[in-house]
PDB file of C-alpha atoms in Angstrom:
ATOM      1  CA  UNK A 209     -10.238  23.224 -33.230  1.00  0.00           C
ATOM      2  CA  UNK A 210      -9.223  20.138 -35.491  1.00  0.00           C
ATOM      3  CA  UNK A 211     -12.185  18.561 -37.574  1.00  0.00           C
ATOM      4  CA  UNK A 212     -11.894  14.987 -35.623  1.00  0.00           C
ATOM      5  CA  UNK A 213     -12.233  17.366 -32.239  1.00  0.00           C
ATOM      6  CA  UNK A 214     -15.444  18.499 -33.316  1.00  0.00           C
ATOM      7  CA  UNK A 215     -16.707  15.203 -34.624  1.00  0.00           C
ATOM      8  CA  UNK A 216     -15.724  14.442 -31.063  1.00  0.00           C
ATOM      9  CA  UNK A 217     -17.749  17.062 -29.548  1.00  0.00           C
ATOM     10  CA  UNK A 218     -21.052  16.285 -31.699  1.00  0.00           C
ATOM     11  CA  UNK A 219     -21.116  12.710 -31.875  1.00  0.00           C
ATOM     12  CA  UNK A 220     -19.332  12.415 -27.792  1.00  0.00           C
ATOM     13  CA  UNK A 221     -17.468   9.591 -29.062  1.00  0.00           C
ATOM     14  CA  UNK A 222     -14.131  10.752 -27.222  1.00  0.00           C
ATOM     15  CA  UNK A 223     -15.879  10.778 -23.854  1.00  0.00           C
ATOM     16  CA  UNK A 224     -16.983   7.316 -24.991  1.00  0.00           C
ATOM     17  CA  UNK A 225     -13.480   5.733 -25.469  1.00  0.00           C
ATOM     18  CA  UNK A 226     -12.487   7.495 -21.802  1.00  0.00           C
ATOM     19  CA  UNK A 227     -15.317   5.895 -19.964  1.00  0.00           C
ATOM     20  CA  UNK A 228     -14.288   2.491 -21.598  1.00  0.00           C
ATOM     21  CA  UNK A 229     -10.965   3.104 -20.882  1.00  0.00           C
ATOM     22  CA  UNK A 230     -11.997   3.943 -17.038  1.00  0.00           C
ATOM     23  CA  UNK A 231     -13.703   0.537 -16.929  1.00  0.00           C
ATOM     24  CA  UNK A 232     -11.459  -1.398 -18.496  1.00  0.00           C
ATOM     25  CA  UNK A 233      -8.346  -0.257 -16.038  1.00  0.00           C
ATOM     26  CA  UNK A 234     -11.290  -0.380 -13.010  1.00  0.00           C
ATOM     27  CA  UNK A 235     -12.331  -4.062 -13.895  1.00  0.00           C
ATOM     28  CA  UNK A 236      -9.334  -5.961 -15.408  1.00  0.00           C
ATOM     29  CA  UNK A 237      -8.906  -8.446 -12.952  1.00  0.00           C
ATOM     30  CA  UNK A 238      -8.604  -9.519  -9.542  1.00  0.00           C
ATOM     31  CA  UNK A 239      -5.795  -7.729  -9.465  1.00  0.00           C
ATOM     32  CA  UNK A 240      -6.839  -4.176  -9.764  1.00  0.00           C
ATOM     33  CA  UNK A 241      -9.330  -5.354  -6.514  1.00  0.00           C
ATOM     34  CA  UNK A 242      -6.205  -6.312  -4.541  1.00  0.00           C
ATOM     35  CA  UNK A 243      -3.524  -3.913  -5.506  1.00  0.00           C
ATOM     36  CA  UNK A 244      -7.035  -1.654  -4.360  1.00  0.00           C
ATOM     37  CA  UNK A 245      -7.192  -3.349  -1.324  1.00  0.00           C
ATOM     38  CA  UNK A 246      -3.694  -2.985  -0.267  1.00  0.00           C
ATOM     39  CA  UNK A 247      -4.142   0.907  -1.242  1.00  0.00           C
ATOM     40  CA  UNK A 248      -6.610   1.079   1.660  1.00  0.00           C
ATOM     41  CA  UNK A 249      -4.191  -0.940   4.532  1.00  0.00           C
ATOM     42  CA  UNK A 250      -1.767   1.063   3.332  1.00  0.00           C
ATOM     43  CA  UNK A 251       0.645   2.999   6.224  1.00  0.00           C
ATOM     44  CA  UNK A 252      -0.687   6.889   5.036  1.00  0.00           C
ATOM     45  CA  UNK A 253      -4.438   5.392   6.048  1.00  0.00           C
ATOM     46  CA  UNK A 254      -3.173   3.880  10.042  1.00  0.00           C
ATOM     47  CA  UNK A 255      -0.851   7.299  10.099  1.00  0.00           C
ATOM     48  CA  UNK A 256      -4.151   9.364   8.815  1.00  0.00           C
ATOM     49  CA  UNK A 257      -6.138   6.858  11.444  1.00  0.00           C
ATOM     50  CA  UNK A 258      -3.784   7.935  14.726  1.00  0.00           C
ATOM     51  CA  UNK A 259      -3.749  11.280  14.304  1.00  0.00           C
ATOM     52  CA  UNK A 260      -7.993  11.371  13.426  1.00  0.00           C
ATOM     53  CA  UNK A 261      -8.203   9.758  16.940  1.00  0.00           C
ATOM     54  CA  UNK A 262      -6.023  11.109  19.201  1.00  0.00           C
ATOM     55  CA  UNK A 263      -8.318  14.162  20.374  1.00  0.00           C
ATOM     56  CA  UNK A 264     -10.575  11.376  21.139  1.00  0.00           C
ATOM     57  CA  UNK A 265      -7.559   9.692  23.020  1.00  0.00           C
ATOM     58  CA  UNK A 266      -6.837  13.010  24.652  1.00  0.00           C
ATOM     59  CA  UNK A 267     -10.387  13.391  26.160  1.00  0.00           C
ATOM     60  CA  UNK A 268     -10.912   9.956  27.391  1.00  0.00           C
ATOM     61  CA  UNK A 269      -7.497   8.550  28.484  1.00  0.00           C
ATOM     62  CA  UNK A 270      -6.174  11.796  29.922  1.00  0.00           C
ATOM     63  CA  UNK A 271      -2.455  11.105  28.882  1.00  0.00           C
ATOM     64  CA  UNK A 272       0.305  13.517  29.554  1.00  0.00           C
ATOM     65  CA  UNK A 273       1.308  13.957  26.638  1.00  0.00           C
ATOM     66  CA  UNK A 274      -1.006  12.681  23.615  1.00  0.00           C
ATOM     67  CA  UNK A 275       1.944  13.462  21.159  1.00  0.00           C
ATOM     68  CA  UNK A 276       3.563  10.228  22.315  1.00  0.00           C
ATOM     69  CA  UNK A 277       1.215   8.203  20.870  1.00  0.00           C
ATOM     70  CA  UNK A 278       2.510   9.090  17.390  1.00  0.00           C
ATOM     71  CA  UNK A 279       6.440   8.758  19.057  1.00  0.00           C
ATOM     72  CA  UNK A 280       5.079   5.099  19.260  1.00  0.00           C
ATOM     73  CA  UNK A 281       3.921   4.719  15.633  1.00  0.00           C
ATOM     74  CA  UNK A 282       6.780   5.664  14.317  1.00  0.00           C
ATOM     75  CA  UNK A 283       9.155   3.564  17.006  1.00  0.00           C
ATOM     76  CA  UNK A 284       7.321   0.645  15.514  1.00  0.00           C
ATOM     77  CA  UNK A 285       7.804   1.685  12.162  1.00  0.00           C
ATOM     78  CA  UNK A 286      11.220   1.967  12.360  1.00  0.00           C
ATOM     79  CA  UNK A 287      11.478  -1.403  14.631  1.00  0.00           C
ATOM     80  CA  UNK A 288       9.172  -3.502  11.989  1.00  0.00           C
ATOM     81  CA  UNK A 289      11.415  -2.141   9.379  1.00  0.00           C
ATOM     82  CA  UNK A 290      14.914  -2.920  10.967  1.00  0.00           C
ATOM     83  CA  UNK A 291      13.281  -6.209  11.467  1.00  0.00           C
ATOM     84  CA  UNK A 292      12.158  -6.848   8.030  1.00  0.00           C
ATOM     85  CA  UNK A 293      15.842  -5.659   6.624  1.00  0.00           C
ATOM     86  CA  UNK A 294      17.372  -8.446   8.874  1.00  0.00           C
ATOM     87  CA  UNK A 295      14.989 -10.779   7.954  1.00  0.00           C
ATOM     88  CA  UNK A 296      15.787 -10.125   4.162  1.00  0.00           C
ATOM     89  CA  UNK A 297      19.407 -10.195   4.515  1.00  0.00           C
ATOM     90  CA  UNK A 298      19.958 -12.861   7.337  1.00  0.00           C
ATOM     91  CA  UNK A 299      17.700 -15.811   4.590  1.00  0.00           C
ATOM     92  CA  UNK A 300      19.206 -14.213   1.331  1.00  0.00           C
ATOM     93  CA  UNK A 301      22.317 -15.029   2.625  1.00  0.00           C
ATOM     94  CA  UNK A 302      21.637 -18.479   3.960  1.00  0.00           C
ATOM     95  CA  UNK A 303      19.980 -18.732   0.275  1.00  0.00           C
ATOM     96  CA  UNK A 304      22.966 -18.182  -1.359  1.00  0.00           C
ATOM     97  CA  UNK A 305      24.345 -21.666   0.302  1.00  0.00           C
ATOM     98  CA  UNK A 306      21.669 -24.100  -0.013  1.00  0.00           C
ATOM     99  CA  UNK A 307      22.624 -27.312  -0.873  1.00  0.00           C
ATOM    100  CA  UNK A 308      19.772 -28.316  -2.948  1.00  0.00           C
ATOM    101  CA  UNK A 309      16.712 -26.303  -4.599  1.00  0.00           C
ATOM    102  CA  UNK A 310      14.235 -27.521  -1.392  1.00  0.00           C
ATOM    103  CA  UNK A 311      16.430 -25.525   0.660  1.00  0.00           C
ATOM    104  CA  UNK A 312      16.470 -22.789  -1.401  1.00  0.00           C
ATOM    105  CA  UNK A 313      13.703 -22.203  -2.455  1.00  0.00           C
ATOM    106  CA  UNK A 314      12.420 -22.676   1.711  1.00  0.00           C
ATOM    107  CA  UNK A 315      15.055 -19.519   2.035  1.00  0.00           C
ATOM    108  CA  UNK A 316      13.963 -17.841  -0.734  1.00  0.00           C
ATOM    109  CA  UNK A 317      10.280 -17.905   0.746  1.00  0.00           C
ATOM    110  CA  UNK A 318      11.625 -16.670   4.283  1.00  0.00           C
ATOM    111  CA  UNK A 319      13.041 -13.753   2.191  1.00  0.00           C
ATOM    112  CA  UNK A 320      10.094 -12.927   0.967  1.00  0.00           C
ATOM    113  CA  UNK A 321       8.379 -13.021   3.822  1.00  0.00           C
ATOM    114  CA  UNK A 322      11.170 -10.452   5.404  1.00  0.00           C
ATOM    115  CA  UNK A 323      10.838  -8.911   1.976  1.00  0.00           C
ATOM    116  CA  UNK A 324       6.936  -8.147   2.613  1.00  0.00           C
ATOM    117  CA  UNK A 325       7.292  -6.793   5.839  1.00  0.00           C
TER     118      UNK A 325
END
């Protein structure tokens, strides 16, 4: 061990520095909170949610094949992705032929809607 590592062990400053860095990362700004919220609402949590409720759905609704619920979810994802890509493509091409800035900005906003999904 180096003398610096021994000093850190004695004083505990290494842990304090790490704790301070974590505090800064967590409470950096409102952007950090919106990113954390976005992660919670991410696709993965919905996929897990469907997987969790399938057993209860089978008990209560008595489907012939409960797996079709997952198939329906994936069909919706594919259709939604296709629609958003289509919207982005259409508005992106239209923005290329915009005659003025207001039209261009409006079409870019619609493009953003398509990209955002």
